[in-house]
GROMACS .gro file of C-alpha atoms in nm:
model
  321
    1MET     CA    1   2.850   0.392  -2.838
    2TYR     CA    2   3.065   0.219  -2.576
    3PHE     CA    3   2.770   0.219  -2.335
    4LYS     CA    4   2.538   0.064  -2.597
    5VAL     CA    5   2.793  -0.207  -2.678
    6ARG     CA    6   2.829  -0.290  -2.308
    7ILE     CA    7   2.451  -0.308  -2.267
    8ARG     CA    8   2.416  -0.536  -2.570
    9LYS     CA    9   2.685  -0.768  -2.430
   10TRP     CA   10   2.511  -0.766  -2.091
   11ILE     CA   11   2.177  -0.859  -2.251
   12ALA     CA   12   2.344  -1.126  -2.464
   13ARG     CA   13   2.503  -1.279  -2.156
   14SER     CA   14   2.170  -1.283  -1.976
   15ASP     CA   15   2.011  -1.465  -2.271
   16ALA     CA   16   2.288  -1.724  -2.294
   17ALA     CA   17   2.234  -2.084  -2.191
   18PRO     CA   18   2.245  -2.122  -1.811
   19THR     CA   19   2.550  -2.275  -1.649
   20PRO     CA   20   2.487  -2.636  -1.546
   21THR     CA   21   2.417  -2.671  -1.176
   22SER     CA   22   2.420  -2.961  -0.940
   23THR     CA   23   2.121  -3.194  -0.909
   24SER     CA   24   2.073  -3.092  -0.546
   25THR     CA   25   2.051  -2.725  -0.644
   26GLY     CA   26   1.790  -2.808  -0.906
   27MET     CA   27   1.589  -3.007  -0.653
   28ASP     CA   28   1.609  -2.721  -0.403
   29ARG     CA   29   1.477  -2.481  -0.665
   30THR     CA   30   1.195  -2.719  -0.751
   31ARG     CA   31   1.095  -2.749  -0.385
   32SER     CA   32   1.117  -2.371  -0.343
   33THR     CA   33   0.896  -2.315  -0.648
   34ALA     CA   34   0.645  -2.573  -0.528
   35THR     CA   35   0.633  -2.407  -0.184
   36ALA     CA   36   0.577  -2.064  -0.339
   37MET     CA   37   0.300  -2.200  -0.562
   38ALA     CA   38   0.133  -2.364  -0.263
   39GLU     CA   39   0.147  -2.034  -0.070
   40VAL     CA   40  -0.011  -1.848  -0.362
   41ALA     CA   41  -0.288  -2.108  -0.394
   42ALA     CA   42  -0.359  -2.091  -0.020
   43ALA     CA   43  -0.369  -1.710  -0.032
   44GLU     CA   44  -0.609  -1.713  -0.325
   45GLU     CA   45  -0.836  -1.958  -0.144
   46GLU     CA   46  -0.839  -1.746   0.173
   47LEU     CA   47  -0.920  -1.433  -0.027
   48ARG     CA   48  -1.213  -1.617  -0.189
   49ARG     CA   49  -1.352  -1.697   0.156
   50GLY     CA   50  -1.375  -1.325   0.219
   51PHE     CA   51  -1.372  -1.098   0.523
   52GLU     CA   52  -1.629  -0.963   0.765
   53THR     CA   53  -1.554  -0.594   0.710
   54LEU     CA   54  -1.387  -0.592   0.368
   55GLU     CA   55  -1.450  -0.699   0.012
   56VAL     CA   56  -1.145  -0.789  -0.197
   57VAL     CA   57  -1.203  -0.785  -0.573
   58GLN     CA   58  -1.000  -0.835  -0.888
   59LYS     CA   59  -1.226  -0.677  -1.148
   60ASP     CA   60  -1.048  -0.828  -1.449
   61PRO     CA   61  -0.839  -1.148  -1.409
   62SER     CA   62  -0.615  -1.030  -1.694
   63ILE     CA   63  -0.523  -0.707  -1.511
   64PRO     CA   64  -0.301  -0.745  -1.198
   65VAL     CA   65  -0.494  -0.491  -0.989
   66PHE     CA   66  -0.692  -0.572  -0.674
   67HIS     CA   67  -0.944  -0.352  -0.493
   68ILE     CA   68  -0.996  -0.361  -0.117
   69TYR     CA   69  -1.337  -0.213  -0.033
   70LEU     CA   70  -1.436  -0.109   0.318
   71ASN     CA   71  -1.770  -0.289   0.327
   72ARG     CA   72  -1.996  -0.163   0.604
   73PRO     CA   73  -2.190   0.096   0.403
   74ALA     CA   74  -2.487   0.109   0.641
   75GLN     CA   75  -2.246   0.223   0.915
   76ARG     CA   76  -2.060   0.463   0.682
   77ASN     CA   77  -1.771   0.216   0.699
   78ALA     CA   78  -1.691   0.295   1.062
   79LEU     CA   79  -1.396   0.085   1.175
   80THR     CA   80  -1.464  -0.201   1.417
   81LEU     CA   81  -1.207  -0.412   1.600
   82ARG     CA   82  -1.258  -0.686   1.340
   83PHE     CA   83  -1.152  -0.444   1.065
   84PHE     CA   84  -0.811  -0.411   1.231
   85SER     CA   85  -0.749  -0.782   1.185
   86ASP     CA   86  -0.914  -0.806   0.841
   87LEU     CA   87  -0.709  -0.529   0.676
   88PRO     CA   88  -0.355  -0.649   0.755
   89ARG     CA   89  -0.455  -1.005   0.671
   90ALA     CA   90  -0.591  -0.902   0.330
   91LEU     CA   91  -0.276  -0.701   0.256
   92SER     CA   92  -0.054  -0.989   0.365
   93LEU     CA   93  -0.235  -1.229   0.131
   94LEU     CA   94  -0.222  -0.987  -0.162
   95SER     CA   95   0.151  -0.937  -0.109
   96LEU     CA   96   0.197  -1.307  -0.192
   97LEU     CA   97   0.012  -1.293  -0.524
   98PRO     CA   98   0.206  -1.230  -0.846
   99SER     CA   99  -0.133  -1.133  -0.992
  100ALA     CA  100  -0.152  -0.836  -0.751
  101ARG     CA  101   0.081  -0.565  -0.879
  102SER     CA  102  -0.109  -0.268  -0.736
  103ILE     CA  103  -0.392  -0.221  -0.485
  104VAL     CA  104  -0.679   0.028  -0.462
  105LEU     CA  105  -0.829   0.106  -0.121
  106ALA     CA  106  -1.190   0.224  -0.166
  107SER     CA  107  -1.530   0.194   0.003
  108ARG     CA  108  -1.880   0.073  -0.066
  109GLY     CA  109  -2.168   0.310  -0.003
  110SER     CA  110  -2.190   0.689   0.013
  111HIS     CA  111  -1.888   0.755   0.233
  112PHE     CA  112  -1.529   0.641   0.251
  113CYS     CA  113  -1.505   0.613   0.630
  114ALA     CA  114  -1.674   0.777   0.926
  115GLY     CA  115  -1.383   0.693   1.158
  116ILE     CA  116  -1.354   0.455   1.449
  117ASP     CA  117  -1.677   0.283   1.547
  118LEU     CA  118  -1.774   0.414   1.891
  119SER     CA  119  -1.803   0.056   2.013
  120VAL     CA  120  -1.423   0.035   1.991
  121LEU     CA  121  -1.383   0.335   2.220
  122GLN     CA  122  -1.631   0.186   2.465
  123SER     CA  123  -1.462  -0.154   2.477
  124ALA     CA  124  -1.126  -0.081   2.635
  125PRO     CA  125  -0.970  -0.412   2.745
  126SER     CA  126  -1.015  -0.496   3.111
  127SER     CA  127  -0.712  -0.607   3.305
  128PRO     CA  128  -0.738  -0.900   3.551
  129SER     CA  129  -0.502  -0.707   3.775
  130ALA     CA  130  -0.608  -0.424   4.006
  131ASP     CA  131  -0.277  -0.252   3.934
  132PRO     CA  132  -0.342   0.057   3.717
  133ALA     CA  133  -0.002   0.007   3.553
  134ALA     CA  134  -0.111  -0.337   3.431
  135ALA     CA  135  -0.434  -0.190   3.293
  136ALA     CA  136  -0.240   0.087   3.118
  137ASP     CA  137   0.000  -0.168   2.967
  138LEU     CA  138  -0.289  -0.376   2.833
  139LEU     CA  139  -0.450  -0.071   2.673
  140ARG     CA  140  -0.117   0.036   2.525
  141ARG     CA  141  -0.073  -0.305   2.363
  142GLN     CA  142  -0.417  -0.279   2.205
  143ILE     CA  143  -0.338   0.067   2.066
  144VAL     CA  144  -0.007  -0.061   1.924
  145SER     CA  145  -0.195  -0.350   1.759
  146LEU     CA  146  -0.440  -0.108   1.593
  147GLN     CA  147  -0.151   0.111   1.480
  148ALA     CA  148   0.017  -0.189   1.318
  149ALA     CA  149  -0.299  -0.263   1.119
  150VAL     CA  150  -0.297   0.087   0.969
  151SER     CA  151   0.080   0.078   0.912
  152ALA     CA  152   0.030  -0.243   0.709
  153LEU     CA  153  -0.081  -0.016   0.421
  154GLU     CA  154   0.256   0.154   0.393
  155ARG     CA  155   0.450  -0.163   0.474
  156CYS     CA  156   0.277  -0.354   0.195
  157ARG     CA  157   0.523  -0.430  -0.087
  158LYS     CA  158   0.265  -0.332  -0.347
  159PRO     CA  159   0.166   0.033  -0.408
  160VAL     CA  160  -0.169   0.128  -0.249
  161ILE     CA  161  -0.390   0.401  -0.397
  162ALA     CA  162  -0.667   0.551  -0.184
  163ALA     CA  163  -0.988   0.639  -0.370
  164ILE     CA  164  -1.187   0.865  -0.136
  165HIS     CA  165  -1.545   0.982  -0.171
  166GLY     CA  166  -1.785   1.135   0.077
  167ALA     CA  167  -1.672   1.150   0.439
  168CYS     CA  168  -1.316   1.067   0.535
  169VAL     CA  169  -1.308   1.134   0.908
  170GLY     CA  170  -1.087   1.037   1.202
  171GLY     CA  171  -0.965   0.682   1.143
  172GLY     CA  172  -1.038   0.728   0.772
  173VAL     CA  173  -0.770   0.999   0.760
  174ASP     CA  174  -0.532   0.761   0.940
  175LEU     CA  175  -0.591   0.504   0.666
  176VAL     CA  176  -0.542   0.731   0.365
  177ALA     CA  177  -0.236   0.897   0.520
  178ALA     CA  178  -0.069   0.553   0.517
  179CYS     CA  179  -0.143   0.500   0.145
  180ASP     CA  180   0.105   0.583  -0.131
  181ILE     CA  181  -0.126   0.790  -0.353
  182ARG     CA  182  -0.446   0.966  -0.250
  183CYS     CA  183  -0.720   1.071  -0.493
  184CYS     CA  184  -1.073   1.190  -0.419
  185SER     CA  185  -1.399   1.296  -0.579
  186GLY     CA  186  -1.533   1.648  -0.554
  187ASP     CA  187  -1.785   1.548  -0.285
  188ALA     CA  188  -1.514   1.425  -0.046
  189PHE     CA  189  -1.444   1.598   0.283
  190PHE     CA  190  -1.188   1.534   0.555
  191ALA     CA  191  -1.164   1.592   0.930
  192VAL     CA  192  -0.926   1.482   1.205
  193LYS     CA  193  -1.198   1.459   1.469
  194GLU     CA  194  -1.029   1.285   1.760
  195VAL     CA  195  -0.976   1.610   1.949
  196ASP     CA  196  -1.356   1.648   1.968
  197LEU     CA  197  -1.376   1.303   2.131
  198ALA     CA  198  -1.139   1.420   2.403
  199LEU     CA  199  -0.841   1.221   2.283
  200ALA     CA  200  -0.527   1.259   2.072
  201ALA     CA  201  -0.535   1.080   1.737
  202ASP     CA  202  -0.320   0.771   1.791
  203LEU     CA  203  -0.331   0.568   1.468
  204GLY     CA  204  -0.091   0.769   1.256
  205SER     CA  205  -0.246   1.101   1.148
  206LEU     CA  206  -0.033   1.310   1.385
  207GLN     CA  207   0.282   1.130   1.266
  208ARG     CA  208   0.216   1.113   0.890
  209LEU     CA  209   0.022   1.431   0.812
  210PRO     CA  210   0.307   1.675   0.884
  211ALA     CA  211   0.514   1.508   0.610
  212ILE     CA  212   0.217   1.519   0.372
  213VAL     CA  213   0.058   1.861   0.430
  214GLY     CA  214   0.322   2.042   0.637
  215TYR     CA  215   0.343   2.091   1.013
  216GLY     CA  216   0.127   2.404   1.018
  217ASN     CA  217  -0.160   2.252   0.820
  218ALA     CA  218  -0.141   1.930   1.024
  219SER     CA  219  -0.162   2.128   1.349
  220ASP     CA  220  -0.460   2.324   1.215
  221LEU     CA  221  -0.650   2.006   1.123
  222ALA     CA  222  -0.560   1.812   1.438
  223LEU     CA  223  -0.623   2.090   1.693
  224THR     CA  224  -0.942   2.237   1.545
  225GLY     CA  225  -1.100   1.917   1.413
  226ARG     CA  226  -1.240   2.129   1.133
  227ARG     CA  227  -1.378   1.988   0.810
  228ILE     CA  228  -1.204   2.063   0.480
  229ASP     CA  229  -1.343   1.999   0.132
  230ALA     CA  230  -1.176   1.836  -0.165
  231GLY     CA  231  -1.043   2.166  -0.299
  232GLU     CA  232  -0.867   2.258   0.024
  233ALA     CA  233  -0.737   1.902   0.062
  234LYS     CA  234  -0.583   1.929  -0.285
  235ALA     CA  235  -0.438   2.273  -0.213
  236MET     CA  236  -0.257   2.153   0.099
  237GLY     CA  237  -0.138   1.828  -0.062
  238LEU     CA  238  -0.352   1.582   0.130
  239VAL     CA  239  -0.473   1.447  -0.205
  240SER     CA  240  -0.287   1.473  -0.534
  241ARG     CA  241  -0.588   1.459  -0.770
  242VAL     CA  242  -0.957   1.550  -0.749
  243PHE     CA  243  -1.220   1.412  -0.987
  244SER     CA  244  -1.567   1.541  -1.064
  245SER     CA  245  -1.769   1.247  -0.929
  246PRO     CA  246  -1.728   0.911  -0.756
  247ALA     CA  247  -1.771   0.740  -1.095
  248ALA     CA  248  -1.499   0.955  -1.250
  249LEU     CA  249  -1.279   0.886  -0.947
  250GLU     CA  250  -1.322   0.510  -0.982
  251GLU     CA  251  -1.239   0.519  -1.353
  252ALA     CA  252  -0.933   0.739  -1.305
  253VAL     CA  253  -0.792   0.545  -1.009
  254ASP     CA  254  -0.838   0.217  -1.196
  255LEU     CA  255  -0.629   0.363  -1.478
  256ILE     CA  256  -0.357   0.478  -1.237
  257ALA     CA  257  -0.351   0.131  -1.078
  258ARG     CA  258  -0.321  -0.037  -1.419
  259GLU     CA  259  -0.035   0.194  -1.514
  260LEU     CA  260   0.148   0.110  -1.191
  261ALA     CA  261   0.085  -0.260  -1.245
  262ALA     CA  262   0.246  -0.239  -1.590
  263LYS     CA  263   0.574  -0.111  -1.447
  264SER     CA  264   0.857  -0.324  -1.312
  265ALA     CA  265   0.746  -0.468  -0.978
  266VAL     CA  266   1.108  -0.459  -0.863
  267ALA     CA  267   1.134  -0.088  -0.942
  268VAL     CA  268   0.798   0.003  -0.785
  269MET     CA  269   0.869  -0.199  -0.472
  270GLY     CA  270   1.214  -0.044  -0.440
  271THR     CA  271   1.087   0.310  -0.495
  272LYS     CA  272   0.822   0.267  -0.225
  273ALA     CA  273   1.066   0.113   0.023
  274VAL     CA  274   1.332   0.379  -0.029
  275MET     CA  275   1.088   0.670  -0.005
  276LEU     CA  276   0.942   0.539   0.320
  277ARG     CA  277   1.287   0.482   0.469
  278SER     CA  278   1.407   0.826   0.358
  279ARG     CA  279   1.100   1.014   0.483
  280ASP     CA  280   1.219   1.036   0.842
  281GLN     CA  281   1.593   1.053   0.771
  282THR     CA  282   1.839   1.317   0.661
  283VAL     CA  283   1.911   1.341   0.290
  284GLU     CA  284   2.254   1.189   0.353
  285ASP     CA  285   2.107   0.888   0.535
  286GLY     CA  286   1.844   0.846   0.265
  287LEU     CA  287   2.107   0.850  -0.009
  288ASP     CA  288   2.313   0.593   0.180
  289TYR     CA  289   2.009   0.366   0.212
  290VAL     CA  290   1.916   0.384  -0.158
  291ALA     CA  291   2.278   0.312  -0.252
  292THR     CA  292   2.263  -0.005  -0.042
  293TRP     CA  293   1.923  -0.100  -0.184
  294ASN     CA  294   2.026  -0.055  -0.547
  295SER     CA  295   2.356  -0.234  -0.496
  296ALA     CA  296   2.140  -0.543  -0.441
  297MET     CA  297   1.858  -0.471  -0.688
  298LEU     CA  298   2.011  -0.289  -0.987
  299MET     CA  299   2.120  -0.608  -1.161
  300SER     CA  300   1.763  -0.737  -1.181
  301ARG     CA  301   1.628  -0.902  -1.493
  302ASP     CA  302   1.370  -0.623  -1.506
  303LEU     CA  303   1.646  -0.368  -1.566
  304GLN     CA  304   1.791  -0.583  -1.845
  305GLU     CA  305   1.444  -0.619  -1.994
  306ALA     CA  306   1.372  -0.245  -1.969
  307VAL     CA  307   1.697  -0.160  -2.149
  308ALA     CA  308   1.635  -0.424  -2.416
  309ALA     CA  309   1.279  -0.303  -2.472
  310GLN     CA  310   1.399   0.057  -2.508
  311MET     CA  311   1.661  -0.045  -2.762
  312GLN     CA  312   1.421  -0.270  -2.954
  313LYS     CA  313   1.133  -0.018  -2.933
  314ARG     CA  314   0.888  -0.263  -2.782
  315LYS     CA  315   0.682  -0.299  -2.465
  316PRO     CA  316   0.878  -0.458  -2.177
  317ASN     CA  317   0.777  -0.792  -2.028
  318PHE     CA  318   0.864  -0.761  -1.660
  319SER     CA  319   0.906  -1.037  -1.403
  320LYS     CA  320   0.627  -1.130  -1.163
  321LEU     CA  321   0.699  -1.113  -0.791
   0.00000   0.00000   0.00000
């Protein structure tokens, strides 16, 4: 009873008339709001202009879910150098939109992704210097840039769901390993193929897969380059759900994305951030980080609204970020 009384007082205080503030503070807030609105408008305009290798779609303007489609179906969505600038830019723009509460990463055509386009492997940057160390440094910087493009998926504030059908090979595995939730259709298959191209996978599979499927399974996939089907991918934890067909996959993933979008953006963002930070830390360090995070975020209006909605037996109306 004491807890309920305290919660009611807390909600009542939050609903009370705001304390008068200075004129300068009000003007600052107005300018800040205007700047944010201008950024959102600019992001929406850039998204409308589109991308060379991607298609970004909001299927229903009333539902805060966006789809990013790999859009080179004739090439089985092989990843070109342009893709590695398009993807992080699209994610950066979507992170600004209050109308984007969750994101689906999917593909046009018969396959999710056939991996890195061979033209990328054949176009290593040439150094103006004859020094092999300078050439190596230039190549390293290009690899780091490509890695950052893939890492943009897990660094995105919004949750990203991978919807995988057909082939998911090489660089495709790098992409889905960086997503928050992975689902596939029964026709999907996966392979970490870089070893067969005489190189070590360098865009994240070797770093992320052990945490997803276990070290032994990750070693098996990375060293043999063998192909696994949807059933084996589900058994080892690479995907969490398998659906009967690409159409069933699309329908199910859209529902998952809508459900995520209906939750508190503050809570979803915080959960994603804390899980990523804790993944490579000890339990003690992870607990310390989430304590620091929640000390800043627990007093959000979304928490007040969630408690009020529970008490009043209604659907919550969460803030937009």
